GROMACS .gro file of C-alpha atoms in nm:
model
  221
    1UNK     CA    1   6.892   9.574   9.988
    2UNK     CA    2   7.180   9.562   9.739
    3UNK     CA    3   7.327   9.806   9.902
    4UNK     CA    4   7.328   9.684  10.243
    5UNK     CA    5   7.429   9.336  10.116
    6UNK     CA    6   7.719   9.503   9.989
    7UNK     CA    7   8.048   9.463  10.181
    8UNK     CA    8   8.268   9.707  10.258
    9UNK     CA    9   8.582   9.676  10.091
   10UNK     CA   10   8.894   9.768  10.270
   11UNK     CA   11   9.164   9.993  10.130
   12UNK     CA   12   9.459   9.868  10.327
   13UNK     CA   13   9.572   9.480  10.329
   14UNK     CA   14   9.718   9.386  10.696
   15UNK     CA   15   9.920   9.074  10.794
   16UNK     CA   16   9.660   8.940  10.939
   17UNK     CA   17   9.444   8.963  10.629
   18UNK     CA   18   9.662   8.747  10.435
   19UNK     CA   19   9.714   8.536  10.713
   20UNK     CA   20   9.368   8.455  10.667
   21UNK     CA   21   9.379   8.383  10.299
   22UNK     CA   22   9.643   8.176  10.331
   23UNK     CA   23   9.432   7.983  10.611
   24UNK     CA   24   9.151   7.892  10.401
   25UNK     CA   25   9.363   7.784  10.132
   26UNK     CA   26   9.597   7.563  10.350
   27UNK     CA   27   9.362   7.471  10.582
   28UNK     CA   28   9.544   7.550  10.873
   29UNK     CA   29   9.378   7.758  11.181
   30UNK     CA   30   9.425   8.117  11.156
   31UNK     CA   31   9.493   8.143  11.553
   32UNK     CA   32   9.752   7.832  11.466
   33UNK     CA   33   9.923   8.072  11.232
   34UNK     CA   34   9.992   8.357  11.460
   35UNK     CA   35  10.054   8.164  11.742
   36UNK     CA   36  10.358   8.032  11.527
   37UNK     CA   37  10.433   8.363  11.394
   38UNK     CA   38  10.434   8.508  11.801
   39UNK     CA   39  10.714   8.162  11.891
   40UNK     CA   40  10.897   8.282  11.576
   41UNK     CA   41  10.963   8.642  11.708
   42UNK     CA   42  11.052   8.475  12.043
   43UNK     CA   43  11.415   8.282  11.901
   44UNK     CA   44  11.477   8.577  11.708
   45UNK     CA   45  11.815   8.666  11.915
   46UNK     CA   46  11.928   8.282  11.906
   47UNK     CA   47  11.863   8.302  11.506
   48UNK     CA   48  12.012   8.595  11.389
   49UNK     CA   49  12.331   8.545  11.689
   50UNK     CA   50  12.384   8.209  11.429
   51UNK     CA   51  12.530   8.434  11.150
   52UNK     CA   52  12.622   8.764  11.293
   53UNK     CA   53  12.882   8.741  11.529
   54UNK     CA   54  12.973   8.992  11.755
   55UNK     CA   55  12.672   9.182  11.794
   56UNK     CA   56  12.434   9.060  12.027
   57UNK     CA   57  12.380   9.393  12.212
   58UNK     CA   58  12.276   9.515  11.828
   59UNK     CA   59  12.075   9.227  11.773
   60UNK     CA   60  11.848   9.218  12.096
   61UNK     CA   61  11.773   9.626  12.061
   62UNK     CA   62  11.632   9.532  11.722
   63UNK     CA   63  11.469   9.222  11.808
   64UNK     CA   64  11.311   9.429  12.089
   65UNK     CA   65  11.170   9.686  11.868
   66UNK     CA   66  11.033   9.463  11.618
   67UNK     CA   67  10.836   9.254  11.856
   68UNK     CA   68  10.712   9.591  11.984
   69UNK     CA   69  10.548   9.696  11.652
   70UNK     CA   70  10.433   9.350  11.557
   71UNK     CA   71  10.246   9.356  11.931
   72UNK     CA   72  10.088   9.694  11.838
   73UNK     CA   73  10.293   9.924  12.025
   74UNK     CA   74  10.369  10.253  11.883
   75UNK     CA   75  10.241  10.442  11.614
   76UNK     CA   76  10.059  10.209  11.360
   77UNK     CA   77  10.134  10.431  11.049
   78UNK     CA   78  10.508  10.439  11.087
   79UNK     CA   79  10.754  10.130  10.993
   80UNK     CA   80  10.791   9.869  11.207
   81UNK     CA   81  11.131   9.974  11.309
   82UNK     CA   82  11.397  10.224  11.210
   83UNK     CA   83  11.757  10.182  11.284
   84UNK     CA   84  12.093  10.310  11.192
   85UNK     CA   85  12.403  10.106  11.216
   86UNK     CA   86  12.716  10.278  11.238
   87UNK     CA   87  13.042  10.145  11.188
   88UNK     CA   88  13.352  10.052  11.033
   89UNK     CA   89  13.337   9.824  10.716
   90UNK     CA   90  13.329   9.427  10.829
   91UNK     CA   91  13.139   9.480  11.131
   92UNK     CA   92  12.789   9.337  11.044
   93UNK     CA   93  12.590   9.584  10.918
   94UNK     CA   94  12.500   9.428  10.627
   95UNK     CA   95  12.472   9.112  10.698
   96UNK     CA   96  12.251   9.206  11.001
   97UNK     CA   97  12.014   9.314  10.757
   98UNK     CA   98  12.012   9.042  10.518
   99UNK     CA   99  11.967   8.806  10.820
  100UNK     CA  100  11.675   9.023  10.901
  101UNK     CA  101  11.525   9.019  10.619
  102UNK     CA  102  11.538   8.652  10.548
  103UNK     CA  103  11.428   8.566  10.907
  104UNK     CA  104  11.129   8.763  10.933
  105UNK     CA  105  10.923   8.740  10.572
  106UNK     CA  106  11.084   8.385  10.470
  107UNK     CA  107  11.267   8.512  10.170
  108UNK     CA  108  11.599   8.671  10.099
  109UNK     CA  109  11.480   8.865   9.831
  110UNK     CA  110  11.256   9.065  10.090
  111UNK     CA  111  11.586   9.293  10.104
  112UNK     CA  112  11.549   9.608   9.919
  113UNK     CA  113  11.928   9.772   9.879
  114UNK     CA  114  11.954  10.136   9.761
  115UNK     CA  115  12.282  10.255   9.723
  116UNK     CA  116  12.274  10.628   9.851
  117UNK     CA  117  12.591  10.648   9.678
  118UNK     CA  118  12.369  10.726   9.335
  119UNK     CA  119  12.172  11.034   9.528
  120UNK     CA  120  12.388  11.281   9.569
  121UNK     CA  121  12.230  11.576   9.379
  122UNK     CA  122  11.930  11.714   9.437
  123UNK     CA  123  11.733  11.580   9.144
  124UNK     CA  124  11.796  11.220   9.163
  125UNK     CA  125  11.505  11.216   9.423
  126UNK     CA  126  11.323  11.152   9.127
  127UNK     CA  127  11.540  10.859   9.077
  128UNK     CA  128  11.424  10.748   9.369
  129UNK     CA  129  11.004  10.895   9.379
  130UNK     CA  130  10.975  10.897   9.007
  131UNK     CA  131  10.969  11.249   8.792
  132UNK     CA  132  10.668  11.458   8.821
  133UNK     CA  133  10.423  11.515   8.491
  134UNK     CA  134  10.615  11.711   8.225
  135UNK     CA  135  10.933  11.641   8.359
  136UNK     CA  136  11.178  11.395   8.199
  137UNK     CA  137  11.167  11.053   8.283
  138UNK     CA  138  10.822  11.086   8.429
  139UNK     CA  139  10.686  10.742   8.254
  140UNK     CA  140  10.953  10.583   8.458
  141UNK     CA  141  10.860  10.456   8.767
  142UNK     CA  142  11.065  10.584   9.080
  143UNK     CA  143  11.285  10.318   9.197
  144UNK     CA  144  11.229  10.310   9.534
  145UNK     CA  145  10.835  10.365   9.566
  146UNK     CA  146  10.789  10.127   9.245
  147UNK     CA  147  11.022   9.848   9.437
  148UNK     CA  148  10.761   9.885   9.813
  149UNK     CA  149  10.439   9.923   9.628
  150UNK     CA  150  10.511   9.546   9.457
  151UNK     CA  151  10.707   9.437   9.768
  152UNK     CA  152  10.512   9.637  10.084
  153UNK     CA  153  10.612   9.389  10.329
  154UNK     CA  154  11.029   9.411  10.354
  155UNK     CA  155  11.330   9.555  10.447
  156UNK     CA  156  11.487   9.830  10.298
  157UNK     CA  157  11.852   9.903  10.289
  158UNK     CA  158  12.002  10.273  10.230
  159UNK     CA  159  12.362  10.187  10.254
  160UNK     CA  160  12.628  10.427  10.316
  161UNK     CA  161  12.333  10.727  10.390
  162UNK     CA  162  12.597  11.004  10.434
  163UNK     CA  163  12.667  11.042  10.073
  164UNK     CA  164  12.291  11.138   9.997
  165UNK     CA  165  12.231  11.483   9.919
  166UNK     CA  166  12.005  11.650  10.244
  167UNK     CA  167  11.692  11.671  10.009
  168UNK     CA  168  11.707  11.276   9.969
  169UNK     CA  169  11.784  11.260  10.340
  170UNK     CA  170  11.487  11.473  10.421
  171UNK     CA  171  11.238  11.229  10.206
  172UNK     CA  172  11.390  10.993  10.435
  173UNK     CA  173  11.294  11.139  10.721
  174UNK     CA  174  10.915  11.150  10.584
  175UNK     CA  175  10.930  10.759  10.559
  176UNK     CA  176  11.036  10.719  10.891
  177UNK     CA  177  10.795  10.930  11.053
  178UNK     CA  178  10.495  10.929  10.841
  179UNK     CA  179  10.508  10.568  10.656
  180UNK     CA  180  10.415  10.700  10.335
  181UNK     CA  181  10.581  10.858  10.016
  182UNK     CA  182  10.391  11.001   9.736
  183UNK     CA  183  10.539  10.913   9.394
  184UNK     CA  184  10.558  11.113   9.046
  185UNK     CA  185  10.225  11.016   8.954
  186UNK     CA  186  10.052  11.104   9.325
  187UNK     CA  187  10.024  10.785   9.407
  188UNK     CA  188  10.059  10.741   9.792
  189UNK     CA  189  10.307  10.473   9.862
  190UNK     CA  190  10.312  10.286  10.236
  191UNK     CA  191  10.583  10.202  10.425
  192UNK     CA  192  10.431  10.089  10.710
  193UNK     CA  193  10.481   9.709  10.654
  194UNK     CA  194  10.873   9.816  10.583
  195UNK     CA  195  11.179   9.792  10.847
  196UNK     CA  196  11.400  10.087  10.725
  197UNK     CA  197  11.794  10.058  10.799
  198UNK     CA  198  12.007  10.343  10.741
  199UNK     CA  199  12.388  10.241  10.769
  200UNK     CA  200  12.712  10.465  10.766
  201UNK     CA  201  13.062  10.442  10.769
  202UNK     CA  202  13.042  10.785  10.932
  203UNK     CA  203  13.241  10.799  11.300
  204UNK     CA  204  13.431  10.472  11.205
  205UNK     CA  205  13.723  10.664  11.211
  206UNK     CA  206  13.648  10.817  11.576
  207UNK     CA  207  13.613  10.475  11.645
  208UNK     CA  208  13.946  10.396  11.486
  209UNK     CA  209  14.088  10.616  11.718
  210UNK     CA  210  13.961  10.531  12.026
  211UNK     CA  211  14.082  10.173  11.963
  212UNK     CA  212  14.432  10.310  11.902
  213UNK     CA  213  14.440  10.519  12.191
  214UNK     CA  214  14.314  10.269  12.419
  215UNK     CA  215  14.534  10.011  12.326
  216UNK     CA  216  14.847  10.275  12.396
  217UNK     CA  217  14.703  10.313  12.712
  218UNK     CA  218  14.681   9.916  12.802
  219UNK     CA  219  15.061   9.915  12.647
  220UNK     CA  220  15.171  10.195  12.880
  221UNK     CA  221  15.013  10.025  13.158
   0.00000   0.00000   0.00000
């Protein structure tokens, strides 16, 4: 009898879990909730077009992924969205992001910044996972997978990604297409309540160019 009196405890908290929660202690209708939370994703373009000008094409691709994953479509264990934004400095990227971030969970400190600048060796992964046992630095926590296990539901920022060394890059690539990381300690870290931007100042100069020659041409014309 105990044992069928038992619940079942779940390993993974959703959104819609601690929409709940937060239900029963405000009082207000669970349905009420994520009805507001569906209108919210619906002026997304109109709110982030407020502070980042110039990039509405950007802004509606991302919009249009996001409300994708928070429908459930796509794969359930990966992100909600992963994007690169490529450009010169003083475009937007950034402050795309921390728009993002702000907008969607409510809070600007939602916005996790890692500086890929810091990774280019091979061993500062650990930096980033945390050492493994018997290795130096291993009661430290790894900066990245310490930061998403106290903070599961944000965005994470890995600015300037071409400087990281193509082991850190390929951990990358795990988030994005898996969700998870496992840590120093094996602990298995999820990423699947994250939105993962990659940004680069890589091709600005192509773009440079293009701008220069184009604008000779409309002068020769």
């Amino acid at each position: 009898k105990l044992q069928k009196s038992r619940r079942i405890l779940k390993e993974e908290v959703t959104a819609e879990d601690i929409a709940e929660v937060v239900a029963r202690w405000t009082g207000i209708p669970l349905t009420k909730m994520l009805e507001e939370d569906r209108a919210k994703l619906q002026r997304m373009e109109e709110e982030l077009k407020k502070r980042v000008i110039g990039q509405d094409e950007a802004i509606i691709r991302v919009c249009d992924v996001i409300r994708r994953s928070r429908a459930g479509i796509g794969d359930p264990n990966r992100p909600n969205g992963s994007f690169i934004f490529l450009g010169p400095t003083g475009v937007g990227k950034t402050e795309l992001t921390k728009t993002l971030a702000q907008f969607i969970f409510n809070d600007d400190n939602a916005l996790i910044r890692v500086d890929m600048s810091e990774y280019m060796e091979k061993h500062s992964i650990s930096k980033l996972i945390g050492s493994p046992p018997g290795y130096v630095g291993y009661d430290e926590a790894g900066q990245l997978t310490e930061s998403v296990r106290h903070r599961p539901f944000s965005v994470i920022l890995f600015d300037e990604i071409e400087k990281a060394h193509p082991e850190v890059f390929n951990m990358l690539l795990q988030v994005i297409d898996e969700g998870r990381l496992t840590d120093g300690k094996g602990r298995v870290v999820n990423f699947k309540n994250t939105i993962i931007i990659l940004t680069s100042n890589i091709g600005s100069q192509f773009i440079a160019d293009f701008l220069i020659n184009l604008t000779k041409k409309i002068i020769a014309i």
